PDB file of C-alpha atoms in Angstrom:
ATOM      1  CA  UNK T  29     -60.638 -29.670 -97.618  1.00  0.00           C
ATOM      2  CA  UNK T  30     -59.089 -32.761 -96.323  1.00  0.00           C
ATOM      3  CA  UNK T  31     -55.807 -31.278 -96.491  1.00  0.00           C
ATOM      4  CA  UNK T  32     -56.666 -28.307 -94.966  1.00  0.00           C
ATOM      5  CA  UNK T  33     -57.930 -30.080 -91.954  1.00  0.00           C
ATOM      6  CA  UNK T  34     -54.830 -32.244 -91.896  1.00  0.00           C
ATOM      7  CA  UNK T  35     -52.123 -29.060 -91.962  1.00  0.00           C
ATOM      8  CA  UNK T  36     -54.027 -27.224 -89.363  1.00  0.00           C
ATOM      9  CA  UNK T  37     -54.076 -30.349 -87.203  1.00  0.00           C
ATOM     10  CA  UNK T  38     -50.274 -30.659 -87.719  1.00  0.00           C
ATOM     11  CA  UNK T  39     -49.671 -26.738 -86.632  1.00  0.00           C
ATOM     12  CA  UNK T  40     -52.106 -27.340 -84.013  1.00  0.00           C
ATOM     13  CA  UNK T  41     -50.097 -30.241 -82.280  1.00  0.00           C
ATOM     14  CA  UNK T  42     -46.809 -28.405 -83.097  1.00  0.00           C
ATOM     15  CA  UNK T  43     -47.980 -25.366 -81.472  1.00  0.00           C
ATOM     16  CA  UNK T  44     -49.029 -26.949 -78.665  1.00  0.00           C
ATOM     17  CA  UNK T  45     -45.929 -29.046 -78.143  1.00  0.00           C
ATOM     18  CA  UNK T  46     -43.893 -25.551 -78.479  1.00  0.00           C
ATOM     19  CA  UNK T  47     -46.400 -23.781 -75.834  1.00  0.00           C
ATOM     20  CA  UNK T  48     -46.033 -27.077 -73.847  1.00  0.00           C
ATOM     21  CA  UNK T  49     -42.618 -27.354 -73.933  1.00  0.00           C
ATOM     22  CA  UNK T  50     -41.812 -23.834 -73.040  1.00  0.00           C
ATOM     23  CA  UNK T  51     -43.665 -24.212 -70.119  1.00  0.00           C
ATOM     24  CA  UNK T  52     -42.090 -26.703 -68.735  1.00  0.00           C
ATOM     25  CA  UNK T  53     -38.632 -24.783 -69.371  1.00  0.00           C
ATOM     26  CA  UNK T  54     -39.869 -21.462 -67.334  1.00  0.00           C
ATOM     27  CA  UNK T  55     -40.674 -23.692 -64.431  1.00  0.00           C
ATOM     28  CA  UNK T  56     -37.644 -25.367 -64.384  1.00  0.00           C
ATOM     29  CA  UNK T  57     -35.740 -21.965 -65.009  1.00  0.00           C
ATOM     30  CA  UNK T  58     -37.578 -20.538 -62.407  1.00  0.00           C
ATOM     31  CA  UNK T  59     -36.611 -23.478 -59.758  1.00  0.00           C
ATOM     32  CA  UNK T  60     -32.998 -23.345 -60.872  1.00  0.00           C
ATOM     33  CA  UNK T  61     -32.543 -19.875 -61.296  1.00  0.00           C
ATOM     34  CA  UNK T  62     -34.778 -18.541 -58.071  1.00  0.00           C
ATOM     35  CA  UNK T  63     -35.969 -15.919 -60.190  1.00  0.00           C
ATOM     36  CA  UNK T  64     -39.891 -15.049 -60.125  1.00  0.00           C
ATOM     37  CA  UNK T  65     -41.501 -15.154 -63.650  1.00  0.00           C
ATOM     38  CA  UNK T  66     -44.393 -13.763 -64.355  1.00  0.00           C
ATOM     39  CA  UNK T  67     -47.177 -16.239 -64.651  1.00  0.00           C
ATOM     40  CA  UNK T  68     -44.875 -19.078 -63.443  1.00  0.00           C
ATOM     41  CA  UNK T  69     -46.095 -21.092 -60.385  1.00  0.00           C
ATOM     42  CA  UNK T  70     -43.077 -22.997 -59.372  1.00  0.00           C
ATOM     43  CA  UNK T  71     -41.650 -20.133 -57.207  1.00  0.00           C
ATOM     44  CA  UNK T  72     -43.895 -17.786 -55.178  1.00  0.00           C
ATOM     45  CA  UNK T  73     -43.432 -15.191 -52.468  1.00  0.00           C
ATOM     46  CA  UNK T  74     -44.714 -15.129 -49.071  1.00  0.00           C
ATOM     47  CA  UNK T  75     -47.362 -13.081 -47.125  1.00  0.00           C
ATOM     48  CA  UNK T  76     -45.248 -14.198 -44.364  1.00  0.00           C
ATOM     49  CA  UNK T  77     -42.510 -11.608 -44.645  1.00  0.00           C
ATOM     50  CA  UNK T  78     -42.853  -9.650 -41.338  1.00  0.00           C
ATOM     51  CA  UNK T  79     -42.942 -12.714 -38.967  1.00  0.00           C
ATOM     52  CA  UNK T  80     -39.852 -14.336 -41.169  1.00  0.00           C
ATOM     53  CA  UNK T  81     -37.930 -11.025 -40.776  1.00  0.00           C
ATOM     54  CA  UNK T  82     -38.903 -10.802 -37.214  1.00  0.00           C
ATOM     55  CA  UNK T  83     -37.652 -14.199 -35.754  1.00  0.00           C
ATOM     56  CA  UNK T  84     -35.015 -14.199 -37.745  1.00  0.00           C
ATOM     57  CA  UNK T  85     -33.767 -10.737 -36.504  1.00  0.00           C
ATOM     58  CA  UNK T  86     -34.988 -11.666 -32.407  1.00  0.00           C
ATOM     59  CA  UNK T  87     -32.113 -14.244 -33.329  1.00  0.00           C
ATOM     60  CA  UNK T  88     -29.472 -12.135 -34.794  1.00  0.00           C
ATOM     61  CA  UNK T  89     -29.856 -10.173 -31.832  1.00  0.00           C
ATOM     62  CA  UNK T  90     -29.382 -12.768 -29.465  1.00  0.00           C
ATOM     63  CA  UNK T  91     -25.579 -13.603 -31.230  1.00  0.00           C
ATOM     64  CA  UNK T  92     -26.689 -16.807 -33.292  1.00  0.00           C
ATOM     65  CA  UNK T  93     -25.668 -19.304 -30.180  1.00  0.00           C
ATOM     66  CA  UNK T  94     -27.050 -22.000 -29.312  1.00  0.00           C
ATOM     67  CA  UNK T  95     -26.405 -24.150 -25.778  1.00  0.00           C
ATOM     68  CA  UNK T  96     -26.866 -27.337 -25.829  1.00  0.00           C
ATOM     69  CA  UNK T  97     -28.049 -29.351 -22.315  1.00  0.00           C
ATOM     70  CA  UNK T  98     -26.705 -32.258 -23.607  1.00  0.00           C
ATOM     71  CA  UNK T  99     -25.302 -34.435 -26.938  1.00  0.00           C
ATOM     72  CA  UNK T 100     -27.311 -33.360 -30.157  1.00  0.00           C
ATOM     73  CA  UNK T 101     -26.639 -35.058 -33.200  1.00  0.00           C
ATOM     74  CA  UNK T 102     -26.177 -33.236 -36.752  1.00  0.00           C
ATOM     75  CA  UNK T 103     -29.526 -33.388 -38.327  1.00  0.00           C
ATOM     76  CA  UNK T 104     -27.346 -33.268 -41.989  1.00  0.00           C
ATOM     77  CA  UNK T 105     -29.274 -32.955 -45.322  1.00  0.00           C
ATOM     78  CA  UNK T 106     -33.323 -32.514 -44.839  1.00  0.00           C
ATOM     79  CA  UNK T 107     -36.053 -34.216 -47.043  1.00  0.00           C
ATOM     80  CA  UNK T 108     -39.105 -34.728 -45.540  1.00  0.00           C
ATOM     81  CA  UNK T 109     -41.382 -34.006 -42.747  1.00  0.00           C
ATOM     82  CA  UNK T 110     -44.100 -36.074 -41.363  1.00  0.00           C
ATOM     83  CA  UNK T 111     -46.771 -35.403 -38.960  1.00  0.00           C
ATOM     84  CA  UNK T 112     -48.527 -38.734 -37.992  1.00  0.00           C
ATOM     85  CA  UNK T 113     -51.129 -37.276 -36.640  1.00  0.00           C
ATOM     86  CA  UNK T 114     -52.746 -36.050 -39.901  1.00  0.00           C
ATOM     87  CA  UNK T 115     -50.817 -38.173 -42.127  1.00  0.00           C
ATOM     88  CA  UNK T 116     -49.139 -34.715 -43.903  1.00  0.00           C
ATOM     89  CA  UNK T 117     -45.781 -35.610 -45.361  1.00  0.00           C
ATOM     90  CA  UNK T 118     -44.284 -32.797 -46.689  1.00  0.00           C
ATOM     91  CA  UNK T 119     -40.491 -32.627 -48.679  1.00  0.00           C
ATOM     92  CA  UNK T 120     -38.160 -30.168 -47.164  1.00  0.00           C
ATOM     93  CA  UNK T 121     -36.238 -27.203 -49.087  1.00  0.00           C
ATOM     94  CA  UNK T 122     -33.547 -24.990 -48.413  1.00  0.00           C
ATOM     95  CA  UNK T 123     -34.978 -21.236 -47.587  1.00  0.00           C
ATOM     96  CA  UNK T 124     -35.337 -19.254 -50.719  1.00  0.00           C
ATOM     97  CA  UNK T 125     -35.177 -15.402 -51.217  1.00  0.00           C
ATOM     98  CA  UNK T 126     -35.993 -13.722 -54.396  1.00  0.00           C
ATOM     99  CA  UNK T 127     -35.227  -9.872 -54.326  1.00  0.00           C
ATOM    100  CA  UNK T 128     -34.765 -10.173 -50.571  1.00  0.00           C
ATOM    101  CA  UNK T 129     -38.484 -11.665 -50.562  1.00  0.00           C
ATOM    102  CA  UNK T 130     -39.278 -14.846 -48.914  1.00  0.00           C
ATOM    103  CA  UNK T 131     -40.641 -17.237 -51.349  1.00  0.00           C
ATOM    104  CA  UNK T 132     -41.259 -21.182 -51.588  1.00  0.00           C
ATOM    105  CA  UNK T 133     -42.181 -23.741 -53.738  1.00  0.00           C
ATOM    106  CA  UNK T 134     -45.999 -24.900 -53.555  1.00  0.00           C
ATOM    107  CA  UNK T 135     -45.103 -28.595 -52.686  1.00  0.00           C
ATOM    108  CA  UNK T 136     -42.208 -27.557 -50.224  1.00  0.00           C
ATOM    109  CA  UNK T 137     -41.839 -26.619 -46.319  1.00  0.00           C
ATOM    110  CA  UNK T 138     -38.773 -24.884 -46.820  1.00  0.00           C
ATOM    111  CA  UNK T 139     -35.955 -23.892 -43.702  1.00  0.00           C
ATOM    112  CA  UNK T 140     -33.208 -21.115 -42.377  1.00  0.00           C
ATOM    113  CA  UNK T 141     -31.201 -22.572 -39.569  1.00  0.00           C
ATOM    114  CA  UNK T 142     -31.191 -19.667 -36.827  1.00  0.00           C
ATOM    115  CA  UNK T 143     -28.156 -20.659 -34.773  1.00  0.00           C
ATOM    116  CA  UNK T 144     -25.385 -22.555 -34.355  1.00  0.00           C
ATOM    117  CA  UNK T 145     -23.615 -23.802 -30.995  1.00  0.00           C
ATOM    118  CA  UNK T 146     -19.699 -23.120 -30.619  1.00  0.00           C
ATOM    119  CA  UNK T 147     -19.082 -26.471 -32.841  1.00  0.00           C
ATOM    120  CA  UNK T 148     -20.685 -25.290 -35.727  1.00  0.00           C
ATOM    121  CA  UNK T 149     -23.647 -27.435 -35.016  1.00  0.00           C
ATOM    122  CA  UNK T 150     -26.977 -26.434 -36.296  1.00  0.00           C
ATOM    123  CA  UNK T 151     -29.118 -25.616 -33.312  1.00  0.00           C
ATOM    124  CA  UNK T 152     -33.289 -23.960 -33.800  1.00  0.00           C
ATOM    125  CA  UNK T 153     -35.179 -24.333 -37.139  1.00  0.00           C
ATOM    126  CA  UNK T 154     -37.452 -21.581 -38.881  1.00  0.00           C
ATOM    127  CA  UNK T 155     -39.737 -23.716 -41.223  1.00  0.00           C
ATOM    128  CA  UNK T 156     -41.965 -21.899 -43.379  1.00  0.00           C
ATOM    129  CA  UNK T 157     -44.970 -23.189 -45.761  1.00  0.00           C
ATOM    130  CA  UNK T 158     -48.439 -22.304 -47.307  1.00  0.00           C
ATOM    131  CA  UNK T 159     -51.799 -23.993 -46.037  1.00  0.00           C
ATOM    132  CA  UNK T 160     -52.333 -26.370 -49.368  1.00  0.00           C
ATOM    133  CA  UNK T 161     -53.514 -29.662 -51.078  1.00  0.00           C
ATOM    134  CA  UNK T 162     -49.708 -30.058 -51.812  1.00  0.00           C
ATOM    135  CA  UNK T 163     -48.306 -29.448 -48.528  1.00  0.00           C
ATOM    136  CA  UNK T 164     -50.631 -29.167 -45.301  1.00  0.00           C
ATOM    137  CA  UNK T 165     -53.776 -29.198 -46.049  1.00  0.00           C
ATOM    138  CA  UNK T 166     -56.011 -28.596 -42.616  1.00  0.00           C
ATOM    139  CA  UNK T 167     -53.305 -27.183 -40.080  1.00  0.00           C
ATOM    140  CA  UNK T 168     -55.982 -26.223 -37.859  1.00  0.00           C
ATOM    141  CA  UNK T 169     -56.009 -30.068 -36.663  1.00  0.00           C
ATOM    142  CA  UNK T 170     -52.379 -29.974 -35.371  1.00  0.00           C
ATOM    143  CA  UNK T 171     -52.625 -29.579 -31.899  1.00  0.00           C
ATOM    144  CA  UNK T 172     -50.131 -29.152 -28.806  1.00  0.00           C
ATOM    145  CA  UNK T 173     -48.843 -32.880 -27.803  1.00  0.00           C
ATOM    146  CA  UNK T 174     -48.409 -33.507 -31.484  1.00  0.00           C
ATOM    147  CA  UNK T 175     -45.895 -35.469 -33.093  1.00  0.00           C
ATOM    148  CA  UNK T 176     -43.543 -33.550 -36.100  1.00  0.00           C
ATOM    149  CA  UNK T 177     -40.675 -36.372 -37.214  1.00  0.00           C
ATOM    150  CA  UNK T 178     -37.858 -35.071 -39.149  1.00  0.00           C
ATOM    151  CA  UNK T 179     -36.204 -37.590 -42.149  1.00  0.00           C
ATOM    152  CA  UNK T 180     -32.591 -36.828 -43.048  1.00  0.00           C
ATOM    153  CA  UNK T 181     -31.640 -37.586 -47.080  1.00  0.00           C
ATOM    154  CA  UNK T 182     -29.494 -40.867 -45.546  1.00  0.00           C
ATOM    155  CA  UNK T 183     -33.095 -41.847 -43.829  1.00  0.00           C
ATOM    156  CA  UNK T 184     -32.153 -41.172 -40.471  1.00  0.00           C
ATOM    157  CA  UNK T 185     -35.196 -39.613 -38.438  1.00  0.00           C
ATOM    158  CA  UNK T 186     -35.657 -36.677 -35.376  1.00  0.00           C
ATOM    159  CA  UNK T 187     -38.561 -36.799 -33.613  1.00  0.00           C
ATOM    160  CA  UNK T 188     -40.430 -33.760 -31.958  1.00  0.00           C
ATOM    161  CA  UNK T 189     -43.894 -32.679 -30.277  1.00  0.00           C
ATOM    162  CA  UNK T 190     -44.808 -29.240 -30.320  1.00  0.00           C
ATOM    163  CA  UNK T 191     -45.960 -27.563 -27.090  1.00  0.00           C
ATOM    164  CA  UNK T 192     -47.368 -24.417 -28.895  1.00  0.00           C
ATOM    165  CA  UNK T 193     -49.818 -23.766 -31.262  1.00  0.00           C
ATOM    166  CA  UNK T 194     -51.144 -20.031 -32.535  1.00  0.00           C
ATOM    167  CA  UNK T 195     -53.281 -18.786 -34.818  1.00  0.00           C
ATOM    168  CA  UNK T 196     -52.026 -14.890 -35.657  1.00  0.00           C
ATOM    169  CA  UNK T 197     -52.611 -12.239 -38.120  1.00  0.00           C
ATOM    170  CA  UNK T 198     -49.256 -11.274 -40.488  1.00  0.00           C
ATOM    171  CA  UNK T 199     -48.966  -8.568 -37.989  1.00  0.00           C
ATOM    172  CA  UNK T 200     -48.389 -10.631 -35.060  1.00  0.00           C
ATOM    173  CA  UNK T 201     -45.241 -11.516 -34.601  1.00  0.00           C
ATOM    174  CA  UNK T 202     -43.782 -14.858 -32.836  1.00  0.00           C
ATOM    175  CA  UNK T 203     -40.886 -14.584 -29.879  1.00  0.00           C
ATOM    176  CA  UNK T 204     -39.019 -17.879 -29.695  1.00  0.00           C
ATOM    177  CA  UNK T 205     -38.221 -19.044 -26.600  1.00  0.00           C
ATOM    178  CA  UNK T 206     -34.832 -19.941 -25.865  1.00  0.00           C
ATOM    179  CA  UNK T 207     -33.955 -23.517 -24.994  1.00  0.00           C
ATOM    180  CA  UNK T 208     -31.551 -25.682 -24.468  1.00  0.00           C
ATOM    181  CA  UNK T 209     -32.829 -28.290 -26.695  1.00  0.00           C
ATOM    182  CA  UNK T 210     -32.873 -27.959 -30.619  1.00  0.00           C
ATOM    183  CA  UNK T 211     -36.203 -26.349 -31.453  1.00  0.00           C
ATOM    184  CA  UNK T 212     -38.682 -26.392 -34.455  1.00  0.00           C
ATOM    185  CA  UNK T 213     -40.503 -22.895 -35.040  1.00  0.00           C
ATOM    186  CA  UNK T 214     -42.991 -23.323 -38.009  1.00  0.00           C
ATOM    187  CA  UNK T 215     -45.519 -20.968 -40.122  1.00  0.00           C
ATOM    188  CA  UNK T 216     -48.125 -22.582 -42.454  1.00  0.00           C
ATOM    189  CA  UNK T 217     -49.640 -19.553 -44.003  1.00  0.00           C
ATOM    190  CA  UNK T 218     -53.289 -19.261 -44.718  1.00  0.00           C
ATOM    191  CA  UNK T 219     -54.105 -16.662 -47.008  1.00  0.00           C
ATOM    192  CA  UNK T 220     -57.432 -16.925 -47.868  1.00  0.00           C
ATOM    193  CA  UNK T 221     -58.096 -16.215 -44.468  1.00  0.00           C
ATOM    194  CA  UNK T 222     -55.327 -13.525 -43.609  1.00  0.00           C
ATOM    195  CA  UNK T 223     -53.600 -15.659 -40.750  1.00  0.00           C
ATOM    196  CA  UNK T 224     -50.540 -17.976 -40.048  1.00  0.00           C
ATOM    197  CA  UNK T 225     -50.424 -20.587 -38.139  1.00  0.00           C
ATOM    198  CA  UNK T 226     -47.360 -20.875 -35.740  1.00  0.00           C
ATOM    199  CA  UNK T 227     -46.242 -23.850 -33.791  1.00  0.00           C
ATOM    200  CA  UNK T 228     -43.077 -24.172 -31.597  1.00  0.00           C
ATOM    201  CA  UNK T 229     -41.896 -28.145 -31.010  1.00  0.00           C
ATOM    202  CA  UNK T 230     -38.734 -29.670 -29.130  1.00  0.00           C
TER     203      UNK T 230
END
């Protein structure tokens, strides 16, 4: 009996390891490969797609140019954002698409640069995350007059305040305003509720 107990033990923790261990190896797959697996949490699409698609396209349409009114530096490499006013720091990724869906990580605000100025210079950012724990948690406490501060991977930072704030249904669709200073257009999506916060900051 004693031996019995000890083998299943054994297969136990071996099985678990295994289970464990493969785990761990679909999330990273899923990362690395920005393919959706079923069941797999590291990756996930967006409710978000029409107001994604629709900005995006209001900017195609307006030739991807952006004016500047006056010398803007290269923002370079992104890894975090910080809003002081709720203490939110989230880390920044590069947009992802799976199947031509929009998708993000759960502990990422993730970006698509909209235009560029004659120089090649980045110009207005589309950020894009999910109302969470891992990201930002109460959105509905960012106001207008707000701080949003931008770190660059060398540690250099980019300070803006947002002078916009809505709260919209997936239907509704966001306009950007064009400016002559680098923008900041972000969605936090709530889905439990069936809304998206949108907030425009210079």
């Amino acid at each position: 009996m004693y031996k019995f107990k000890e083998y299943f033990f054994i297969i136990f923790v071996c099985t678990l390891s295994a289970v464990l261990t493969l785990f761990v190896i679909l999330n990273s797959w899923e990362v690395l490969s920005n393919i959706d697996i079923p069941y797999i949490n590291s990756v996930k699409k967006l409710e978000l797609q029409k107001p994604i698609n629709s900005i995006i396209g209001f900017s195609n349409d307006s030739g991807n140019r952006k004016v500047f009114s006056d010398d803007t530096p290269s923002i370079g490499d992104l890894d975090y954002l910080f809003i002081p006013s709720t203490g939110d720091r989230v880390f920044i990724g590069r947009e992802r698409l799976i199947d031509n869906q929009w998708s993000y990580r759960p502990n990422n605000i993730h970006y698509h640069i909209l235009n560029y100025d004659d120089k090649g210079l980045e110009g207005d950012y589309l950020m894009y995350t999910t109302k969470s724990w891992r990201t930002i948690p109460n959105p509905e406490q960012i106001q207008v007059g707000d701080s949003i501060n931008l770190f660059s991977t060398i540690g250099r930072s980019y300070d803006f305040v947002i002078f916009e704030r809505k709260i919209l249904s997936y239907d509704d669709l966001v306009v950007p305003e064009a400016s002559e200073k680098r923008q900041l257009i972000i969605l936090i999506e709530d889905s439990e509720n069936d809304i998206y916060y949108s907030f425009l900051a210079r």
